[in-house]
mmCIF file of C-alpha atoms in Angstrom:
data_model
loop_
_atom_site.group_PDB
_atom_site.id
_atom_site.type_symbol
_atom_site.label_atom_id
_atom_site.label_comp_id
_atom_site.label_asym_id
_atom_site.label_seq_id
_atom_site.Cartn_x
_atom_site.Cartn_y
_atom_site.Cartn_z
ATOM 1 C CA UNK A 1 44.186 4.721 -12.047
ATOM 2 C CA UNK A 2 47.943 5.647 -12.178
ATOM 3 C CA UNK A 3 49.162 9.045 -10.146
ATOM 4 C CA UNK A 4 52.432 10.439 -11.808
ATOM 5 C CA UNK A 5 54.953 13.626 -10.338
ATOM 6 C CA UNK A 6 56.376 16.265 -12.391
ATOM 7 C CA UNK A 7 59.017 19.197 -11.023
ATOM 8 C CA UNK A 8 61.088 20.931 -12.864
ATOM 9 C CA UNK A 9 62.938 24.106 -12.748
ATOM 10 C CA UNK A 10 65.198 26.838 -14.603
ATOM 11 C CA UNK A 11 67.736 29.355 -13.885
ATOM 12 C CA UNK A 12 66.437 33.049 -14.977
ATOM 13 C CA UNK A 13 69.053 34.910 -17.145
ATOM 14 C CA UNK A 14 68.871 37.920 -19.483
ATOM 15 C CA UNK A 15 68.063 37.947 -23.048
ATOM 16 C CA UNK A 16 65.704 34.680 -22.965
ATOM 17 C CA UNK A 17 62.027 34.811 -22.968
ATOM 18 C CA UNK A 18 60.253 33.571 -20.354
ATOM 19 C CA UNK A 19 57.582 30.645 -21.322
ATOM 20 C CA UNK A 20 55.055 29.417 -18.657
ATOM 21 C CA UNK A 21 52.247 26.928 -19.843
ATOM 22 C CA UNK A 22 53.368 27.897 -23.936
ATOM 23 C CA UNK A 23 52.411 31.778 -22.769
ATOM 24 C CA UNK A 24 55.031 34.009 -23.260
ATOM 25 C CA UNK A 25 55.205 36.326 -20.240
ATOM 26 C CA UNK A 26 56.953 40.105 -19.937
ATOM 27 C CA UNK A 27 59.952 39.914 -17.982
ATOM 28 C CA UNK A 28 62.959 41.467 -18.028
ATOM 29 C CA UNK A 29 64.432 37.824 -17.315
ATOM 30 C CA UNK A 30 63.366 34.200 -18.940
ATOM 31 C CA UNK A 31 64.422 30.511 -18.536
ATOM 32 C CA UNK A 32 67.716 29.399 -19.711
ATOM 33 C CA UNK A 33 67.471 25.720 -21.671
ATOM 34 C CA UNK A 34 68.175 23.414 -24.320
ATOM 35 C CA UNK A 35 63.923 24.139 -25.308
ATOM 36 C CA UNK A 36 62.041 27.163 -24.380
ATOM 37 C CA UNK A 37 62.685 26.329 -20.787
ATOM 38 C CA UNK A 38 58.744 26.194 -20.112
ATOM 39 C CA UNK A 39 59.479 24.707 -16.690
ATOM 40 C CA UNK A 40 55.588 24.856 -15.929
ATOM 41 C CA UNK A 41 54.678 22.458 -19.382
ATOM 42 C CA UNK A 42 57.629 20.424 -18.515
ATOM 43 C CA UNK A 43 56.223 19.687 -14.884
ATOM 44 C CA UNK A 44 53.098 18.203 -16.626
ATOM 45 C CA UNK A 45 55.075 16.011 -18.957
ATOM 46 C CA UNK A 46 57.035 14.731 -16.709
ATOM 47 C CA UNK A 47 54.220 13.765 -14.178
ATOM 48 C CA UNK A 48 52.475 12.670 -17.558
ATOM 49 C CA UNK A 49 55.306 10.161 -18.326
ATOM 50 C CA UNK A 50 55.627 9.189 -14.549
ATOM 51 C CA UNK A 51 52.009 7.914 -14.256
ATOM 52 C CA UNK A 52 52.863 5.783 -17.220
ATOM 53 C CA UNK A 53 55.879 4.103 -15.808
ATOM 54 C CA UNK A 54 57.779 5.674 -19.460
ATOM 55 C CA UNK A 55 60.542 7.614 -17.411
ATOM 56 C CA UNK A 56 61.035 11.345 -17.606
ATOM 57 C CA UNK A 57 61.468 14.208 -20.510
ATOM 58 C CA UNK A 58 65.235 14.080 -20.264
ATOM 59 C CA UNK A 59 64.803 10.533 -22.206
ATOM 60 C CA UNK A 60 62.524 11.179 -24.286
ATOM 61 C CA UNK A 61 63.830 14.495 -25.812
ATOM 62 C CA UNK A 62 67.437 14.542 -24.098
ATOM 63 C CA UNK A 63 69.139 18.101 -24.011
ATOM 64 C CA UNK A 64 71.739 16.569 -25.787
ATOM 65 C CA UNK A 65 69.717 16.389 -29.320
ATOM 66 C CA UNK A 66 70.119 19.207 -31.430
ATOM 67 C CA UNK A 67 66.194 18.089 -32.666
ATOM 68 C CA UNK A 68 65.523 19.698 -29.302
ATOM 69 C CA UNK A 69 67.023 23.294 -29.550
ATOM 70 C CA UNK A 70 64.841 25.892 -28.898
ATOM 71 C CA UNK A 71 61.846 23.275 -28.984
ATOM 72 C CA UNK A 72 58.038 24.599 -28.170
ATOM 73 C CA UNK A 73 57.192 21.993 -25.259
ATOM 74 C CA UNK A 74 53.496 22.713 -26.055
ATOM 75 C CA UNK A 75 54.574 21.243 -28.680
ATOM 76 C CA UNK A 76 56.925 18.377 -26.932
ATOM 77 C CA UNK A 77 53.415 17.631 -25.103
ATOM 78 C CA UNK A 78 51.588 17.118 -27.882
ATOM 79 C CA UNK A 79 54.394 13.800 -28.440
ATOM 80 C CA UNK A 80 53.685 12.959 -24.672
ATOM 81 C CA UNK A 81 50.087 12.670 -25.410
ATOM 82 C CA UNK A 82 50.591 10.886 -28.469
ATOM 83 C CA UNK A 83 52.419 8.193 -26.636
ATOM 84 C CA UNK A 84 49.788 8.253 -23.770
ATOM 85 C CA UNK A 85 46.792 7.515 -26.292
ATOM 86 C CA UNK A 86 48.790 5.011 -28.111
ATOM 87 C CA UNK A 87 49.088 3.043 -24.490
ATOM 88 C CA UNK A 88 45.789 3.551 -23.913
ATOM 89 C CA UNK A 89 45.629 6.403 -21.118
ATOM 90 C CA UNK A 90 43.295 9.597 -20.803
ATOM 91 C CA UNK A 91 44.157 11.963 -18.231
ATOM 92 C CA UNK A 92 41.604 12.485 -15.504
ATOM 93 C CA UNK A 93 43.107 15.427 -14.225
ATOM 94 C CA UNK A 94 46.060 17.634 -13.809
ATOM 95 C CA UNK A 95 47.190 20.296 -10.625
ATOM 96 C CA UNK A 96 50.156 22.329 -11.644
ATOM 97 C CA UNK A 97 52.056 25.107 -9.008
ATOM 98 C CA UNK A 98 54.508 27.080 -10.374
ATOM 99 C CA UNK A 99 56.935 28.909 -7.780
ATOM 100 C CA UNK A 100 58.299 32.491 -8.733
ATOM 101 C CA UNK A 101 59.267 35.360 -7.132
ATOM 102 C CA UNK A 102 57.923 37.514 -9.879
ATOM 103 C CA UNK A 103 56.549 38.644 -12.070
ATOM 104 C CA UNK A 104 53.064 38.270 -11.078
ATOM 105 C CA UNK A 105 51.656 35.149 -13.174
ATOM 106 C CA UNK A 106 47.638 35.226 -12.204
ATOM 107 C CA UNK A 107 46.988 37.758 -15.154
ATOM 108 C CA UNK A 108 48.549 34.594 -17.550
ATOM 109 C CA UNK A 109 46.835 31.534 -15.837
ATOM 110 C CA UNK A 110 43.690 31.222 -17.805
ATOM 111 C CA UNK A 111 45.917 31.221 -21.258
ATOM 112 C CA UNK A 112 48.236 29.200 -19.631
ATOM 113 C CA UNK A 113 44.911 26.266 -18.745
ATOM 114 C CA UNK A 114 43.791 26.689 -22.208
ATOM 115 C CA UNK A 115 47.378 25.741 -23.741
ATOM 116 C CA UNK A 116 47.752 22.634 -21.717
ATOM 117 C CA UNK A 117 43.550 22.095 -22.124
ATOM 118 C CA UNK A 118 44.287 21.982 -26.160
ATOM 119 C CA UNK A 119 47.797 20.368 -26.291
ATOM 120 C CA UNK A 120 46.223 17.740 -23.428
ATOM 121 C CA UNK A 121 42.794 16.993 -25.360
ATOM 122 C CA UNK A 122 41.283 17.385 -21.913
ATOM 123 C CA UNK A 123 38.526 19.993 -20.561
ATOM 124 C CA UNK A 124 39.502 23.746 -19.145
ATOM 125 C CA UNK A 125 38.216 22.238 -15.983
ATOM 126 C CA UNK A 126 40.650 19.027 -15.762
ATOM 127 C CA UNK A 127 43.329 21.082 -15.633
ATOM 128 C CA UNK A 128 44.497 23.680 -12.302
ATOM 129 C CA UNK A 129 47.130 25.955 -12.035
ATOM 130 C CA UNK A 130 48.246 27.893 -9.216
ATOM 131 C CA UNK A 131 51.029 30.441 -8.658
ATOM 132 C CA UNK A 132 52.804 31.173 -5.509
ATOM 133 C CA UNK A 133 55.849 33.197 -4.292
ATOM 134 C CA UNK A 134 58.337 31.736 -1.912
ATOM 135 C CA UNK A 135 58.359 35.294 0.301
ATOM 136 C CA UNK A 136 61.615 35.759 -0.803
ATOM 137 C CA UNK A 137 63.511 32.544 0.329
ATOM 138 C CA UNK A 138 65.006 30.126 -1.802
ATOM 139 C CA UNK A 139 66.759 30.278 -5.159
ATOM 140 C CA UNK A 140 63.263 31.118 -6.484
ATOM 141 C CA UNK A 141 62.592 33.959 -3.634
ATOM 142 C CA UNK A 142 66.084 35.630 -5.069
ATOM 143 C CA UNK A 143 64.851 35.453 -8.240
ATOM 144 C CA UNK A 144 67.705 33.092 -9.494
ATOM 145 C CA UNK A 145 64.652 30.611 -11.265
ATOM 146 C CA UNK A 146 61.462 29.525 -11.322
ATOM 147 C CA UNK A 147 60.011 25.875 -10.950
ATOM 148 C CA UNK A 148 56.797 24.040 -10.900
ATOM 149 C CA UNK A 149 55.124 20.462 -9.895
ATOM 150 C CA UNK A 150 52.182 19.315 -11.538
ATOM 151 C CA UNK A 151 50.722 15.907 -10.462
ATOM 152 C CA UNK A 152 48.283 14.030 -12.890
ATOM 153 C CA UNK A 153 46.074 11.016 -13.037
ATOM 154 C CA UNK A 154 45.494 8.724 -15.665
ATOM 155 C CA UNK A 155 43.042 6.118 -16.439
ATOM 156 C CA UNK A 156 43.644 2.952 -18.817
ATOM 157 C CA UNK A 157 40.893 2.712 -21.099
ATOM 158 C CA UNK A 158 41.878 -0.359 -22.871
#
């Protein structure tokens, strides 16, 4: 069994959508980034690619790559999971929290499960995500960004 990390975070700006777990969310603000900014699916990669001892996101689809503008990271996950199965990992489980002021995410969380749950190849129930403010403190309390951890664990199955 092999416990991986994932955080990530985005400054909010206008005239971007905002992206959380491949859902796109109303907001008069979204997530500036090379991708779709999905700071939520790029928590999970990243803890994804952690558990596996294969580094972070940033080297495996660098912001510096033109292939990478505007990328879906549902779709970028899909690649992490391809990598995973070809190493011989399955995901046990993943616990996601993403930290925003607003707007209001629990309306979007089941979508956001069943994203990850397809893109993942896991069950609805291997995967949790929770949303919390941060009462107004922080970069994410002044509504500058948003950011998320997930943590996973993986099994070797051959």
């Amino acid at each position: 069994m092999r416990i991986g990390h994932g955080y990530d975070v985005h400054k909010l700006v206008p005239n971007r959508k905002l992206i959380l777990g491949g859902v796109e969310i109303p907001h008069t603000l979204g997530l500036l980034g090379h991708s779709d900014a999905d700071v939520l699916t790029h928590a999970v990669m990243d803890a994804l690619l952690g558990a596996a001892a294969l580094g972070d996101i940033g080297k495996h689809f660098p912001d510096t790559d033109e292939a990478f503008k505007g990328a879906n990271s549902i779709i970028l996950l899909r690649a992490v999971m391809d990598k995973l199965k070809k190493l011989g990992y399955a995901i046990v489980n993943i616990d996601c929290t993403v930290i925003a002021q607003r707007p209001k995410l629990k309306d979007y969380i089941m979508q956001m499960r069943h994203n990850l749950s397809a893109a993942c190849s896991i069950p609805l129930e291997d995967i949790n995500i929770k949303a919390t403010t941060e009462e107004n403190l922080g970069f994410t309390g002044r509504e500058e960004g948003i950011s998320a951890h997930a943590v996973c664990l993986l099994e070797r199955l051959s």
